[in-house]
DNA sequence: GCTGACTATCTCGACATCGAGATATTGGAG
DNA sequence: CTCCAATATCTCGATGTCGAGATAGTCAGC
């Protein structure tokens, strides 16, 4: 720490320990990729239980919530085509069909005939689906904000900015 | 952008678009949590295909690689107890048993009797397992470094530092 | 108006993981 | 010693997702 700027100080965490183990075992490998992507993955996994608990209180799992929230934030009439949904959610078309079946059976969405394209069977939130999605989303955002409490507002903002730059570059890349 | 410092500028990305949609639909909700955790999740998902392709070239999936790499970085004799493994990997004990069975059948690990505790059946890399893990790890780190190319070294370092602070706080929290 | 390439969605068998319970073992209290 | 609560791992039925293929519909060009 003495020869480092404070801004570069890396805090003790699970991925940091991993990095030191690799340094011992394979000192010639550059693990900077892991320092970012490995931590992003670890944080995602670690935050999961708290967030899933929110959805479970509303009778949803993460995948189902993802569908409902995508429809909700699309704005009235809260309707999207399955293709838009599975691309946005980064899942397979088959996986989406299953989620939609569950949500339809639960009365949270309904399938409405497309106006123009007969191949398409758009999906739309029901009133209950809209209410459920909004309630779960509000609680989710409250929990997620709490998970970031240890960071100052400035750190959160800087972190979001750096992540958005990385995300932008990943989206732009051919297919990495 | 005019009224903002450049350092706070948020780049165009998928989660940024989501944030603007929520701003339209539910303007009173604070979505800062999503700006960080949502992006961490999105980046993890977006980086996945490129990384999985590496493992696939070595005949592994991500879960199997995670087991092998955990054993490898533990150092000689590359042996850990199943409990250490599933806790480190953040999966269930049952899920680990299945991964171990596959890896054992593939000849990449072997189960050796514990010296002291008869309840425990530690797992150890075979020579082939060690070689496979190292080769896949080296390639993985090369790909991950490339995925970060769009960021300067300083940005990567700052990002890693902020993520480590967040990860540390999540690990410290009771159970969030 | 046909035709063929393309698109949108669904079907379905394979499979990895979960998670509650079963089995075997340990170690400390009495 | 003997018990029993705690521990380590495995078993196994349920389930969510993948992904290749099937089905139905569209549209541009002839």
mmCIF file of C-alpha atoms (C1' of nucleotides) in Angstrom:
data_model
loop_
_atom_site.group_PDB
_atom_site.id
_atom_site.type_symbol
_atom_site.label_atom_id
_atom_site.label_comp_id
_atom_site.label_asym_id
_atom_site.label_seq_id
_atom_site.Cartn_x
_atom_site.Cartn_y
_atom_site.Cartn_z
ATOM 1 C CA UNK A 1 0.000 0.000 0.000
ATOM 2 C CA UNK A 2 2.911 2.341 0.648
ATOM 3 C CA UNK A 3 4.056 2.502 -2.943
ATOM 4 C CA UNK A 4 0.545 2.812 -4.283
ATOM 5 C CA UNK A 5 -1.776 5.711 -4.632
ATOM 6 C CA UNK A 6 -4.753 5.427 -2.346
ATOM 7 C CA UNK A 7 -7.069 5.471 -5.334
ATOM 8 C CA UNK A 8 -5.544 2.218 -6.512
ATOM 9 C CA UNK A 9 -5.822 0.412 -3.212
ATOM 10 C CA UNK A 10 -7.697 -2.817 -3.741
ATOM 11 C CA UNK A 11 -9.920 -3.874 -0.901
ATOM 12 C CA UNK A 12 -9.876 -7.309 0.569
ATOM 13 C CA UNK A 13 -12.437 -9.489 -1.170
ATOM 14 C CA UNK A 14 -12.883 -13.002 -2.485
ATOM 15 C CA UNK A 15 -11.628 -12.233 -5.950
ATOM 16 C CA UNK A 16 -8.614 -10.412 -4.542
ATOM 17 C CA UNK A 17 -7.690 -13.568 -2.660
ATOM 18 C CA UNK A 18 -8.084 -15.555 -5.855
ATOM 19 C CA UNK A 19 -5.716 -13.169 -7.602
ATOM 20 C CA UNK A 20 -3.069 -13.674 -4.942
ATOM 21 C CA UNK A 21 -3.432 -17.447 -5.222
ATOM 22 C CA UNK A 22 -2.893 -17.280 -8.977
ATOM 23 C CA UNK A 23 0.109 -15.029 -8.408
ATOM 24 C CA UNK A 24 1.600 -17.858 -6.361
ATOM 25 C CA UNK A 25 0.706 -20.669 -8.711
ATOM 26 C CA UNK A 26 1.112 -19.056 -12.156
ATOM 27 C CA UNK A 27 2.976 -15.777 -11.625
ATOM 28 C CA UNK A 28 3.333 -15.028 -15.324
ATOM 29 C CA UNK A 29 -0.396 -14.801 -16.049
ATOM 30 C CA UNK A 30 -2.007 -11.367 -16.212
ATOM 31 C CA UNK A 31 -5.202 -11.580 -14.168
ATOM 32 C CA UNK A 32 -6.470 -8.057 -14.684
ATOM 33 C CA UNK A 33 -9.438 -9.344 -16.647
ATOM 34 C CA UNK A 34 -10.540 -11.353 -13.646
ATOM 35 C CA UNK A 35 -10.110 -8.332 -11.399
ATOM 36 C CA UNK A 36 -12.976 -6.699 -13.266
ATOM 37 C CA UNK A 37 -15.081 -9.446 -14.867
ATOM 38 C CA UNK A 38 -14.536 -11.939 -12.077
ATOM 39 C CA UNK A 39 -15.677 -9.347 -9.575
ATOM 40 C CA UNK A 40 -18.694 -8.397 -11.673
ATOM 41 C CA UNK A 41 -19.706 -12.039 -11.688
ATOM 42 C CA UNK A 42 -19.038 -12.527 -7.989
ATOM 43 C CA UNK A 43 -21.048 -9.435 -7.071
ATOM 44 C CA UNK A 44 -23.914 -10.584 -9.264
ATOM 45 C CA UNK A 45 -23.957 -13.970 -7.549
ATOM 46 C CA UNK A 46 -23.591 -12.511 -4.070
ATOM 47 C CA UNK A 47 -26.402 -10.012 -4.534
ATOM 48 C CA UNK A 48 -28.712 -12.653 -5.950
ATOM 49 C CA UNK A 49 -30.221 -14.145 -2.789
ATOM 50 C CA UNK A 50 -31.340 -10.768 -1.426
ATOM 51 C CA UNK A 51 -32.904 -9.808 -4.734
ATOM 52 C CA UNK A 52 -34.544 -13.187 -5.320
ATOM 53 C CA UNK A 53 -36.107 -12.938 -1.892
ATOM 54 C CA UNK A 54 -37.879 -9.761 -3.011
ATOM 55 C CA UNK A 55 -39.315 -11.419 -6.090
ATOM 56 C CA UNK A 56 -40.302 -14.511 -4.130
ATOM 57 C CA UNK A 57 -42.388 -12.318 -1.801
ATOM 58 C CA UNK A 58 -44.330 -11.332 -4.902
ATOM 59 C CA UNK A 59 -44.661 -14.901 -6.131
ATOM 60 C CA UNK A 60 -42.091 -14.486 -8.898
ATOM 61 C CA UNK A 61 -38.685 -15.807 -9.753
ATOM 62 C CA UNK A 62 -35.986 -13.664 -11.325
ATOM 63 C CA UNK A 63 -36.730 -14.801 -14.852
ATOM 64 C CA UNK A 64 -40.416 -14.079 -14.554
ATOM 65 C CA UNK A 65 -39.759 -10.666 -13.043
ATOM 66 C CA UNK A 66 -37.380 -9.847 -15.875
ATOM 67 C CA UNK A 67 -40.164 -10.442 -18.380
ATOM 68 C CA UNK A 68 -42.738 -8.409 -16.461
ATOM 69 C CA UNK A 69 -40.394 -5.507 -15.802
ATOM 70 C CA UNK A 70 -39.339 -5.356 -19.437
ATOM 71 C CA UNK A 71 -42.987 -5.077 -20.422
ATOM 72 C CA UNK A 72 -43.699 -2.484 -17.747
ATOM 73 C CA UNK A 73 -40.857 -0.159 -18.615
ATOM 74 C CA UNK A 74 -41.807 -0.349 -22.279
ATOM 75 C CA UNK A 75 -44.751 1.856 -21.288
ATOM 76 C CA UNK A 76 -48.427 1.619 -22.233
ATOM 77 C CA UNK A 77 -49.875 -0.560 -23.615
ATOM 78 C CA UNK A 78 -47.178 -2.749 -21.999
ATOM 79 C CA UNK A 79 -46.968 -4.973 -25.036
ATOM 80 C CA UNK A 80 -43.939 -6.481 -26.763
ATOM 81 C CA UNK A 81 -43.267 -9.236 -29.229
ATOM 82 C CA UNK A 82 -41.566 -12.399 -27.927
ATOM 83 C CA UNK A 83 -38.561 -11.730 -30.149
ATOM 84 C CA UNK A 84 -37.994 -8.344 -28.536
ATOM 85 C CA UNK A 85 -38.281 -9.957 -25.142
ATOM 86 C CA UNK A 86 -35.855 -12.820 -25.539
ATOM 87 C CA UNK A 87 -33.263 -10.627 -27.210
ATOM 88 C CA UNK A 88 -33.490 -8.049 -24.478
ATOM 89 C CA UNK A 89 -33.351 -10.710 -21.771
ATOM 90 C CA UNK A 90 -30.477 -12.546 -23.455
ATOM 91 C CA UNK A 91 -32.163 -15.935 -23.300
ATOM 92 C CA UNK A 92 -33.208 -18.456 -25.946
ATOM 93 C CA UNK A 93 -36.560 -18.290 -27.676
ATOM 94 C CA UNK A 94 -37.480 -21.648 -26.169
ATOM 95 C CA UNK A 95 -36.672 -20.430 -22.707
ATOM 96 C CA UNK A 96 -38.887 -17.424 -23.221
ATOM 97 C CA UNK A 97 -41.822 -19.521 -24.395
ATOM 98 C CA UNK A 98 -41.707 -21.417 -21.107
ATOM 99 C CA UNK A 99 -41.586 -18.237 -19.036
ATOM 100 C CA UNK A 100 -44.497 -16.797 -20.964
ATOM 101 C CA UNK A 101 -46.538 -19.963 -20.431
ATOM 102 C CA UNK A 102 -46.034 -19.743 -16.693
ATOM 103 C CA UNK A 103 -46.876 -16.052 -16.581
ATOM 104 C CA UNK A 104 -49.953 -16.555 -18.722
ATOM 105 C CA UNK A 105 -51.179 -19.350 -16.497
ATOM 106 C CA UNK A 106 -50.642 -17.049 -13.508
ATOM 107 C CA UNK A 107 -52.773 -14.400 -15.198
ATOM 108 C CA UNK A 108 -49.982 -11.823 -15.301
ATOM 109 C CA UNK A 109 -49.739 -11.561 -19.075
ATOM 110 C CA UNK A 110 -51.957 -12.348 -22.033
ATOM 111 C CA UNK A 111 -51.201 -13.034 -25.662
ATOM 112 C CA UNK A 112 -52.921 -10.760 -28.122
ATOM 113 C CA UNK A 113 -53.063 -11.177 -31.881
ATOM 114 C CA UNK A 114 -50.659 -8.964 -33.795
ATOM 115 C CA UNK A 115 -52.334 -6.314 -35.883
ATOM 116 C CA UNK A 116 -50.185 -6.710 -38.953
ATOM 117 C CA UNK A 117 -47.931 -9.748 -38.714
ATOM 118 C CA UNK A 118 -49.669 -13.073 -38.369
ATOM 119 C CA UNK A 119 -46.450 -14.818 -37.418
ATOM 120 C CA UNK A 120 -46.174 -12.764 -34.268
ATOM 121 C CA UNK A 121 -48.113 -13.303 -31.032
ATOM 122 C CA UNK A 122 -47.340 -10.268 -28.863
ATOM 123 C CA UNK A 123 -47.519 -10.409 -25.130
ATOM 124 C CA UNK A 124 -49.134 -7.827 -22.885
ATOM 125 C CA UNK A 125 -49.311 -7.205 -19.145
ATOM 126 C CA UNK A 126 -52.647 -7.742 -17.453
ATOM 127 C CA UNK A 127 -53.719 -5.286 -14.760
ATOM 128 C CA UNK A 128 -52.571 -7.730 -12.131
ATOM 129 C CA UNK A 129 -49.289 -8.236 -13.972
ATOM 130 C CA UNK A 130 -48.702 -4.510 -14.123
ATOM 131 C CA UNK A 131 -49.366 -4.081 -10.408
ATOM 132 C CA UNK A 132 -47.189 -7.033 -9.470
ATOM 133 C CA UNK A 133 -44.339 -5.830 -11.658
ATOM 134 C CA UNK A 134 -44.426 -2.328 -10.259
ATOM 135 C CA UNK A 135 -44.523 -3.433 -6.634
ATOM 136 C CA UNK A 136 -41.674 -5.906 -7.125
ATOM 137 C CA UNK A 137 -39.639 -3.354 -9.043
ATOM 138 C CA UNK A 138 -39.973 -0.703 -6.342
ATOM 139 C CA UNK A 139 -38.868 -3.141 -3.689
ATOM 140 C CA UNK A 140 -36.058 -4.428 -5.856
ATOM 141 C CA UNK A 141 -34.655 -0.943 -6.394
ATOM 142 C CA UNK A 142 -34.845 -0.236 -2.668
ATOM 143 C CA UNK A 143 -32.888 -3.397 -1.870
ATOM 144 C CA UNK A 144 -30.319 -2.796 -4.583
ATOM 145 C CA UNK A 145 -29.724 0.747 -3.374
ATOM 146 C CA UNK A 146 -29.157 -0.631 0.108
ATOM 147 C CA UNK A 147 -26.614 -3.129 -1.201
ATOM 148 C CA UNK A 148 -24.572 -0.162 -2.453
ATOM 149 C CA UNK A 149 -24.698 1.708 0.846
ATOM 150 C CA UNK A 150 -21.033 1.072 1.559
ATOM 151 C CA UNK A 151 -20.060 3.237 -1.402
ATOM 152 C CA UNK A 152 -20.298 7.015 -1.371
ATOM 153 C CA UNK A 153 -22.569 8.643 -3.912
ATOM 154 C CA UNK A 154 -19.552 9.724 -5.875
ATOM 155 C CA UNK A 155 -18.148 6.195 -5.910
ATOM 156 C CA UNK A 156 -21.483 4.779 -7.048
ATOM 157 C CA UNK A 157 -21.648 7.308 -9.803
ATOM 158 C CA UNK A 158 -18.090 6.700 -10.960
ATOM 159 C CA UNK A 159 -18.632 2.954 -10.830
ATOM 160 C CA UNK A 160 -21.804 3.229 -12.902
ATOM 161 C CA UNK A 161 -19.982 5.393 -15.412
ATOM 162 C CA UNK A 162 -17.055 2.990 -15.812
ATOM 163 C CA UNK A 163 -19.389 0.004 -16.075
ATOM 164 C CA UNK A 164 -21.443 1.774 -18.710
ATOM 165 C CA UNK A 165 -18.322 2.429 -20.746
ATOM 166 C CA UNK A 166 -17.385 -1.244 -20.524
ATOM 167 C CA UNK A 167 -20.911 -2.374 -21.345
ATOM 168 C CA UNK A 168 -21.015 -0.052 -24.313
ATOM 169 C CA UNK A 169 -17.807 -1.478 -25.691
ATOM 170 C CA UNK A 170 -19.003 -5.061 -25.227
ATOM 171 C CA UNK A 171 -22.231 -4.294 -27.059
ATOM 172 C CA UNK A 172 -20.313 -2.675 -29.902
ATOM 173 C CA UNK A 173 -17.831 -5.532 -30.358
ATOM 174 C CA UNK A 174 -18.647 -7.968 -33.193
ATOM 175 C CA UNK A 175 -19.483 -10.873 -30.905
ATOM 176 C CA UNK A 176 -16.539 -11.126 -28.580
ATOM 177 C CA UNK B 1 -24.025 16.467 -20.667
ATOM 178 C CA UNK B 2 -23.506 20.223 -20.466
ATOM 179 C CA UNK B 3 -24.355 20.525 -16.811
ATOM 180 C CA UNK B 4 -22.362 17.448 -15.904
ATOM 181 C CA UNK B 5 -18.732 16.880 -15.242
ATOM 182 C CA UNK B 6 -17.154 14.731 -17.872
ATOM 183 C CA UNK B 7 -16.172 12.187 -15.232
ATOM 184 C CA UNK B 8 -19.823 11.568 -14.523
ATOM 185 C CA UNK B 9 -20.832 11.154 -18.122
ATOM 186 C CA UNK B 10 -22.650 7.870 -18.546
ATOM 187 C CA UNK B 11 -22.025 6.110 -21.794
ATOM 188 C CA UNK B 12 -24.771 4.799 -23.968
ATOM 189 C CA UNK B 13 -25.489 1.203 -23.059
ATOM 190 C CA UNK B 14 -28.409 -1.184 -22.624
ATOM 191 C CA UNK B 15 -28.847 -0.493 -18.935
ATOM 192 C CA UNK B 16 -28.691 3.243 -19.531
ATOM 193 C CA UNK B 17 -31.598 2.905 -21.926
ATOM 194 C CA UNK B 18 -33.479 0.907 -19.323
ATOM 195 C CA UNK B 19 -32.918 3.686 -16.815
ATOM 196 C CA UNK B 20 -34.377 6.257 -19.159
ATOM 197 C CA UNK B 21 -37.406 4.051 -19.760
ATOM 198 C CA UNK B 22 -38.033 3.778 -16.030
ATOM 199 C CA UNK B 23 -37.616 7.519 -15.710
ATOM 200 C CA UNK B 24 -40.528 7.857 -18.126
ATOM 201 C CA UNK B 25 -42.725 5.220 -16.582
ATOM 202 C CA UNK B 26 -41.992 5.594 -12.847
ATOM 203 C CA UNK B 27 -40.137 8.883 -12.400
ATOM 204 C CA UNK B 28 -40.152 8.734 -8.613
ATOM 205 C CA UNK B 29 -38.114 5.536 -8.320
ATOM 206 C CA UNK B 30 -34.400 5.809 -7.614
ATOM 207 C CA UNK B 31 -32.664 3.462 -10.044
ATOM 208 C CA UNK B 32 -29.084 3.982 -8.923
ATOM 209 C CA UNK B 33 -28.895 0.409 -7.682
ATOM 210 C CA UNK B 34 -29.640 -0.834 -11.162
ATOM 211 C CA UNK B 35 -27.035 1.499 -12.623
ATOM 212 C CA UNK B 36 -24.389 -0.551 -10.821
ATOM 213 C CA UNK B 37 -25.826 -4.016 -10.136
ATOM 214 C CA UNK B 38 -27.860 -4.161 -13.320
ATOM 215 C CA UNK B 39 -24.765 -3.319 -15.303
ATOM 216 C CA UNK B 40 -22.663 -5.870 -13.440
ATOM 217 C CA UNK B 41 -25.226 -8.485 -14.357
ATOM 218 C CA UNK B 42 -25.520 -7.347 -17.955
ATOM 219 C CA UNK B 43 -21.741 -7.351 -18.415
ATOM 220 C CA UNK B 44 -21.498 -10.820 -16.901
ATOM 221 C CA UNK B 45 -24.126 -12.115 -19.315
ATOM 222 C CA UNK B 46 -22.653 -10.331 -22.320
ATOM 223 C CA UNK B 47 -19.132 -11.620 -21.667
ATOM 224 C CA UNK B 48 -20.360 -15.152 -21.173
ATOM 225 C CA UNK B 49 -20.434 -16.470 -24.760
ATOM 226 C CA UNK B 50 -16.830 -15.477 -25.473
ATOM 227 C CA UNK B 51 -15.628 -17.068 -22.246
ATOM 228 C CA UNK B 52 -17.695 -20.214 -22.627
ATOM 229 C CA UNK B 53 -16.252 -20.673 -26.091
ATOM 230 C CA UNK B 54 -12.791 -20.869 -24.535
ATOM 231 C CA UNK B 55 -13.823 -23.558 -22.099
ATOM 232 C CA UNK B 56 -15.666 -25.465 -24.793
ATOM 233 C CA UNK B 57 -12.458 -25.652 -26.833
ATOM 234 C CA UNK B 58 -10.995 -27.504 -23.865
ATOM 235 C CA UNK B 59 -13.987 -29.795 -23.501
ATOM 236 C CA UNK B 60 -15.312 -28.035 -20.415
ATOM 237 C CA UNK B 61 -18.311 -25.971 -19.442
ATOM 238 C CA UNK B 62 -18.095 -22.994 -17.105
ATOM 239 C CA UNK B 63 -19.109 -24.969 -14.029
ATOM 240 C CA UNK B 64 -16.550 -27.665 -14.632
ATOM 241 C CA UNK B 65 -13.825 -25.119 -15.266
ATOM 242 C CA UNK B 66 -14.706 -23.345 -12.044
ATOM 243 C CA UNK B 67 -14.076 -26.536 -10.104
ATOM 244 C CA UNK B 68 -10.789 -27.291 -11.844
ATOM 245 C CA UNK B 69 -9.470 -23.746 -11.547
ATOM 246 C CA UNK B 70 -10.331 -23.597 -7.858
ATOM 247 C CA UNK B 71 -8.333 -26.768 -7.302
ATOM 248 C CA UNK B 72 -5.445 -25.496 -9.411
ATOM 249 C CA UNK B 73 -5.063 -22.175 -7.696
ATOM 250 C CA UNK B 74 -5.192 -23.872 -4.323
ATOM 251 C CA UNK B 75 -1.669 -25.082 -5.183
ATOM 252 C CA UNK B 76 -0.083 -28.512 -4.776
ATOM 253 C CA UNK B 77 -1.329 -31.100 -4.096
ATOM 254 C CA UNK B 78 -4.386 -29.524 -5.804
ATOM 255 C CA UNK B 79 -6.740 -31.102 -3.319
ATOM 256 C CA UNK B 80 -9.807 -29.641 -1.606
ATOM 257 C CA UNK B 81 -12.801 -30.957 0.276
ATOM 258 C CA UNK B 82 -16.193 -30.779 -1.468
ATOM 259 C CA UNK B 83 -17.468 -28.421 1.209
ATOM 260 C CA UNK B 84 -14.692 -25.933 0.480
ATOM 261 C CA UNK B 85 -15.490 -26.200 -3.203
ATOM 262 C CA UNK B 86 -19.219 -25.633 -3.164
ATOM 263 C CA UNK B 87 -18.925 -22.741 -0.719
ATOM 264 C CA UNK B 88 -16.282 -21.076 -2.835
ATOM 265 C CA UNK B 89 -18.276 -21.655 -6.009
ATOM 266 C CA UNK B 90 -21.534 -20.475 -4.418
ATOM 267 C CA UNK B 91 -23.505 -23.527 -5.542
ATOM 268 C CA UNK B 92 -25.408 -26.220 -3.666
ATOM 269 C CA UNK B 93 -23.742 -29.361 -2.364
ATOM 270 C CA UNK B 94 -25.900 -31.465 -4.668
ATOM 271 C CA UNK B 95 -24.868 -29.420 -7.656
ATOM 272 C CA UNK B 96 -21.233 -29.922 -6.767
ATOM 273 C CA UNK B 97 -21.617 -33.690 -6.475
ATOM 274 C CA UNK B 98 -22.868 -33.785 -10.050
ATOM 275 C CA UNK B 99 -20.002 -31.685 -11.346
ATOM 276 C CA UNK B 100 -17.503 -33.881 -9.540
ATOM 277 C CA UNK B 101 -19.039 -37.027 -10.997
ATOM 278 C CA UNK B 102 -18.680 -35.668 -14.504
ATOM 279 C CA UNK B 103 -15.110 -34.545 -13.922
ATOM 280 C CA UNK B 104 -14.182 -37.858 -12.360
ATOM 281 C CA UNK B 105 -15.635 -39.762 -15.271
ATOM 282 C CA UNK B 106 -13.603 -37.541 -17.605
ATOM 283 C CA UNK B 107 -10.467 -38.422 -15.656
ATOM 284 C CA UNK B 108 -9.761 -34.825 -14.625
ATOM 285 C CA UNK B 109 -10.120 -35.328 -10.884
ATOM 286 C CA UNK B 110 -10.009 -38.236 -8.486
ATOM 287 C CA UNK B 111 -11.434 -38.720 -5.019
ATOM 288 C CA UNK B 112 -8.938 -39.619 -2.360
ATOM 289 C CA UNK B 113 -9.689 -40.796 1.174
ATOM 290 C CA UNK B 114 -9.319 -38.099 3.827
ATOM 291 C CA UNK B 115 -6.501 -38.706 6.257
ATOM 292 C CA UNK B 116 -8.359 -37.768 9.393
ATOM 293 C CA UNK B 117 -12.054 -37.291 8.738
ATOM 294 C CA UNK B 118 -13.913 -40.304 7.409
ATOM 295 C CA UNK B 119 -16.934 -38.199 6.512
ATOM 296 C CA UNK B 120 -14.920 -36.272 3.981
ATOM 297 C CA UNK B 121 -13.933 -37.440 0.503
ATOM 298 C CA UNK B 122 -11.488 -34.850 -0.818
ATOM 299 C CA UNK B 123 -11.046 -34.229 -4.478
ATOM 300 C CA UNK B 124 -7.756 -33.854 -6.298
ATOM 301 C CA UNK B 125 -6.682 -32.851 -9.805
ATOM 302 C CA UNK B 126 -5.178 -35.555 -11.992
ATOM 303 C CA UNK B 127 -2.215 -34.672 -14.192
ATOM 304 C CA UNK B 128 -4.565 -34.292 -17.125
ATOM 305 C CA UNK B 129 -6.918 -32.185 -15.038
ATOM 306 C CA UNK B 130 -4.117 -29.889 -14.008
ATOM 307 C CA UNK B 131 -2.928 -29.443 -17.585
ATOM 308 C CA UNK B 132 -6.444 -28.836 -18.875
ATOM 309 C CA UNK B 133 -7.185 -26.316 -16.115
ATOM 310 C CA UNK B 134 -4.005 -24.373 -16.719
ATOM 311 C CA UNK B 135 -4.435 -24.198 -20.469
ATOM 312 C CA UNK B 136 -8.055 -23.099 -20.183
ATOM 313 C CA UNK B 137 -7.206 -20.554 -17.511
ATOM 314 C CA UNK B 138 -4.459 -18.943 -19.573
ATOM 315 C CA UNK B 139 -6.757 -18.609 -22.549
ATOM 316 C CA UNK B 140 -9.573 -17.344 -20.384
ATOM 317 C CA UNK B 141 -7.430 -14.587 -18.922
ATOM 318 C CA UNK B 142 -6.264 -13.590 -22.390
ATOM 319 C CA UNK B 143 -9.850 -13.276 -23.609
ATOM 320 C CA UNK B 144 -11.022 -11.421 -20.541
ATOM 321 C CA UNK B 145 -8.171 -8.928 -20.856
ATOM 322 C CA UNK B 146 -9.192 -8.351 -24.453
ATOM 323 C CA UNK B 147 -12.785 -7.701 -23.416
ATOM 324 C CA UNK B 148 -11.497 -4.814 -21.311
ATOM 325 C CA UNK B 149 -9.434 -3.282 -24.095
ATOM 326 C CA UNK B 150 -11.795 -0.342 -24.470
ATOM 327 C CA UNK B 151 -10.850 0.884 -21.004
ATOM 328 C CA UNK B 152 -7.519 2.521 -20.244
ATOM 329 C CA UNK B 153 -5.278 0.833 -17.707
ATOM 330 C CA UNK B 154 -6.177 3.472 -15.192
ATOM 331 C CA UNK B 155 -9.893 2.942 -15.756
ATOM 332 C CA UNK B 156 -9.513 -0.820 -15.397
ATOM 333 C CA UNK B 157 -7.612 -0.334 -12.191
ATOM 334 C CA UNK B 158 -10.122 2.120 -10.756
ATOM 335 C CA UNK B 159 -12.998 -0.128 -11.766
ATOM 336 C CA UNK B 160 -11.377 -3.130 -10.099
ATOM 337 C CA UNK B 161 -10.809 -1.089 -6.978
ATOM 338 C CA UNK B 162 -14.401 0.126 -6.751
ATOM 339 C CA UNK B 163 -15.747 -3.352 -7.432
ATOM 340 C CA UNK B 164 -13.522 -4.808 -4.751
ATOM 341 C CA UNK B 165 -14.845 -2.299 -2.245
ATOM 342 C CA UNK B 166 -18.400 -3.245 -3.154
ATOM 343 C CA UNK B 167 -17.624 -6.966 -3.056
ATOM 344 C CA UNK B 168 -15.989 -6.567 0.323
ATOM 345 C CA UNK B 169 -19.036 -4.847 1.740
ATOM 346 C CA UNK B 170 -21.382 -7.500 0.347
ATOM 347 C CA UNK B 171 -19.279 -10.249 1.878
ATOM 348 C CA UNK B 172 -19.252 -8.479 5.225
ATOM 349 C CA UNK B 173 -23.008 -7.855 5.366
ATOM 350 C CA UNK B 174 -24.952 -10.380 7.475
ATOM 351 C CA UNK B 175 -26.850 -11.880 4.559
ATOM 352 C CA UNK B 176 -28.174 -8.827 2.786
ATOM 353 C "C1'" DG C 1 -50.771 -14.790 -57.990
ATOM 354 C "C1'" DC C 2 -46.686 -18.054 -57.293
ATOM 355 C "C1'" DT C 3 -42.562 -19.265 -55.324
ATOM 356 C "C1'" DG C 4 -38.751 -19.448 -52.286
ATOM 357 C "C1'" DA C 5 -36.027 -17.312 -48.802
ATOM 358 C "C1'" DC C 6 -36.731 -15.355 -44.609
ATOM 359 C "C1'" DT C 7 -38.895 -14.487 -40.128
ATOM 360 C "C1'" DA C 8 -41.515 -15.389 -35.643
ATOM 361 C "C1'" DT C 9 -42.744 -18.515 -32.459
ATOM 362 C "C1'" DC C 10 -43.364 -22.923 -30.420
ATOM 363 C "C1'" DT C 11 -42.130 -27.960 -29.456
ATOM 364 C "C1'" DC C 12 -39.535 -31.161 -27.084
ATOM 365 C "C1'" DG C 13 -35.726 -34.026 -25.503
ATOM 366 C "C1'" DA C 14 -31.353 -33.197 -22.983
ATOM 367 C "C1'" DC C 15 -29.188 -31.494 -19.072
ATOM 368 C "C1'" DA C 16 -27.301 -28.719 -15.048
ATOM 369 C "C1'" DT C 17 -28.803 -27.158 -10.732
ATOM 370 C "C1'" DC C 18 -31.564 -26.920 -6.622
ATOM 371 C "C1'" DG C 19 -32.800 -28.384 -2.110
ATOM 372 C "C1'" DA C 20 -34.793 -31.400 1.170
ATOM 373 C "C1'" DG C 21 -33.759 -35.634 3.024
ATOM 374 C "C1'" DA C 22 -30.728 -39.860 3.693
ATOM 375 C "C1'" DT C 23 -26.417 -41.928 5.190
ATOM 376 C "C1'" DA C 24 -22.138 -42.134 7.474
ATOM 377 C "C1'" DT C 25 -18.896 -40.226 10.676
ATOM 378 C "C1'" DT C 26 -17.058 -37.359 14.353
ATOM 379 C "C1'" DG C 27 -16.299 -35.458 18.899
ATOM 380 C "C1'" DG C 28 -17.711 -33.810 23.244
ATOM 381 C "C1'" DA C 29 -20.734 -34.412 27.441
ATOM 382 C "C1'" DG C 30 -22.011 -37.284 30.902
ATOM 383 C "C1'" DC D 1 -17.847 -45.983 27.085
ATOM 384 C "C1'" DT D 2 -22.251 -44.372 25.194
ATOM 385 C "C1'" DC D 3 -25.098 -40.973 23.194
ATOM 386 C "C1'" DC D 4 -26.422 -37.465 20.321
ATOM 387 C "C1'" DA D 5 -25.992 -33.127 18.080
ATOM 388 C "C1'" DA D 6 -23.265 -31.506 14.488
ATOM 389 C "C1'" DT D 7 -20.896 -32.244 10.220
ATOM 390 C "C1'" DA D 8 -19.682 -33.959 5.324
ATOM 391 C "C1'" DT D 9 -21.311 -35.766 1.421
ATOM 392 C "C1'" DC D 10 -24.490 -37.981 -1.573
ATOM 393 C "C1'" DT D 11 -29.288 -39.168 -3.469
ATOM 394 C "C1'" DC D 12 -33.032 -38.026 -6.170
ATOM 395 C "C1'" DG D 13 -37.274 -35.842 -7.823
ATOM 396 C "C1'" DA D 14 -38.522 -31.222 -9.530
ATOM 397 C "C1'" DT D 15 -37.576 -27.511 -12.490
ATOM 398 C "C1'" DG D 16 -35.767 -23.817 -15.628
ATOM 399 C "C1'" DT D 17 -33.100 -23.290 -19.740
ATOM 400 C "C1'" DC D 18 -30.959 -24.598 -23.992
ATOM 401 C "C1'" DG D 19 -30.986 -25.357 -28.833
ATOM 402 C "C1'" DA D 20 -32.086 -27.783 -32.931
ATOM 403 C "C1'" DG D 21 -35.948 -28.594 -35.511
ATOM 404 C "C1'" DA D 22 -40.935 -27.951 -36.728
ATOM 405 C "C1'" DT D 23 -44.734 -24.992 -38.045
ATOM 406 C "C1'" DA D 24 -46.926 -21.042 -39.786
ATOM 407 C "C1'" DG D 25 -46.836 -16.658 -41.930
ATOM 408 C "C1'" DT D 26 -44.632 -12.753 -44.859
ATOM 409 C "C1'" DC D 27 -42.844 -10.424 -48.782
ATOM 410 C "C1'" DA D 28 -40.050 -9.337 -52.824
ATOM 411 C "C1'" DG D 29 -39.398 -10.610 -57.471
ATOM 412 C "C1'" DC D 30 -40.747 -12.722 -61.343
#
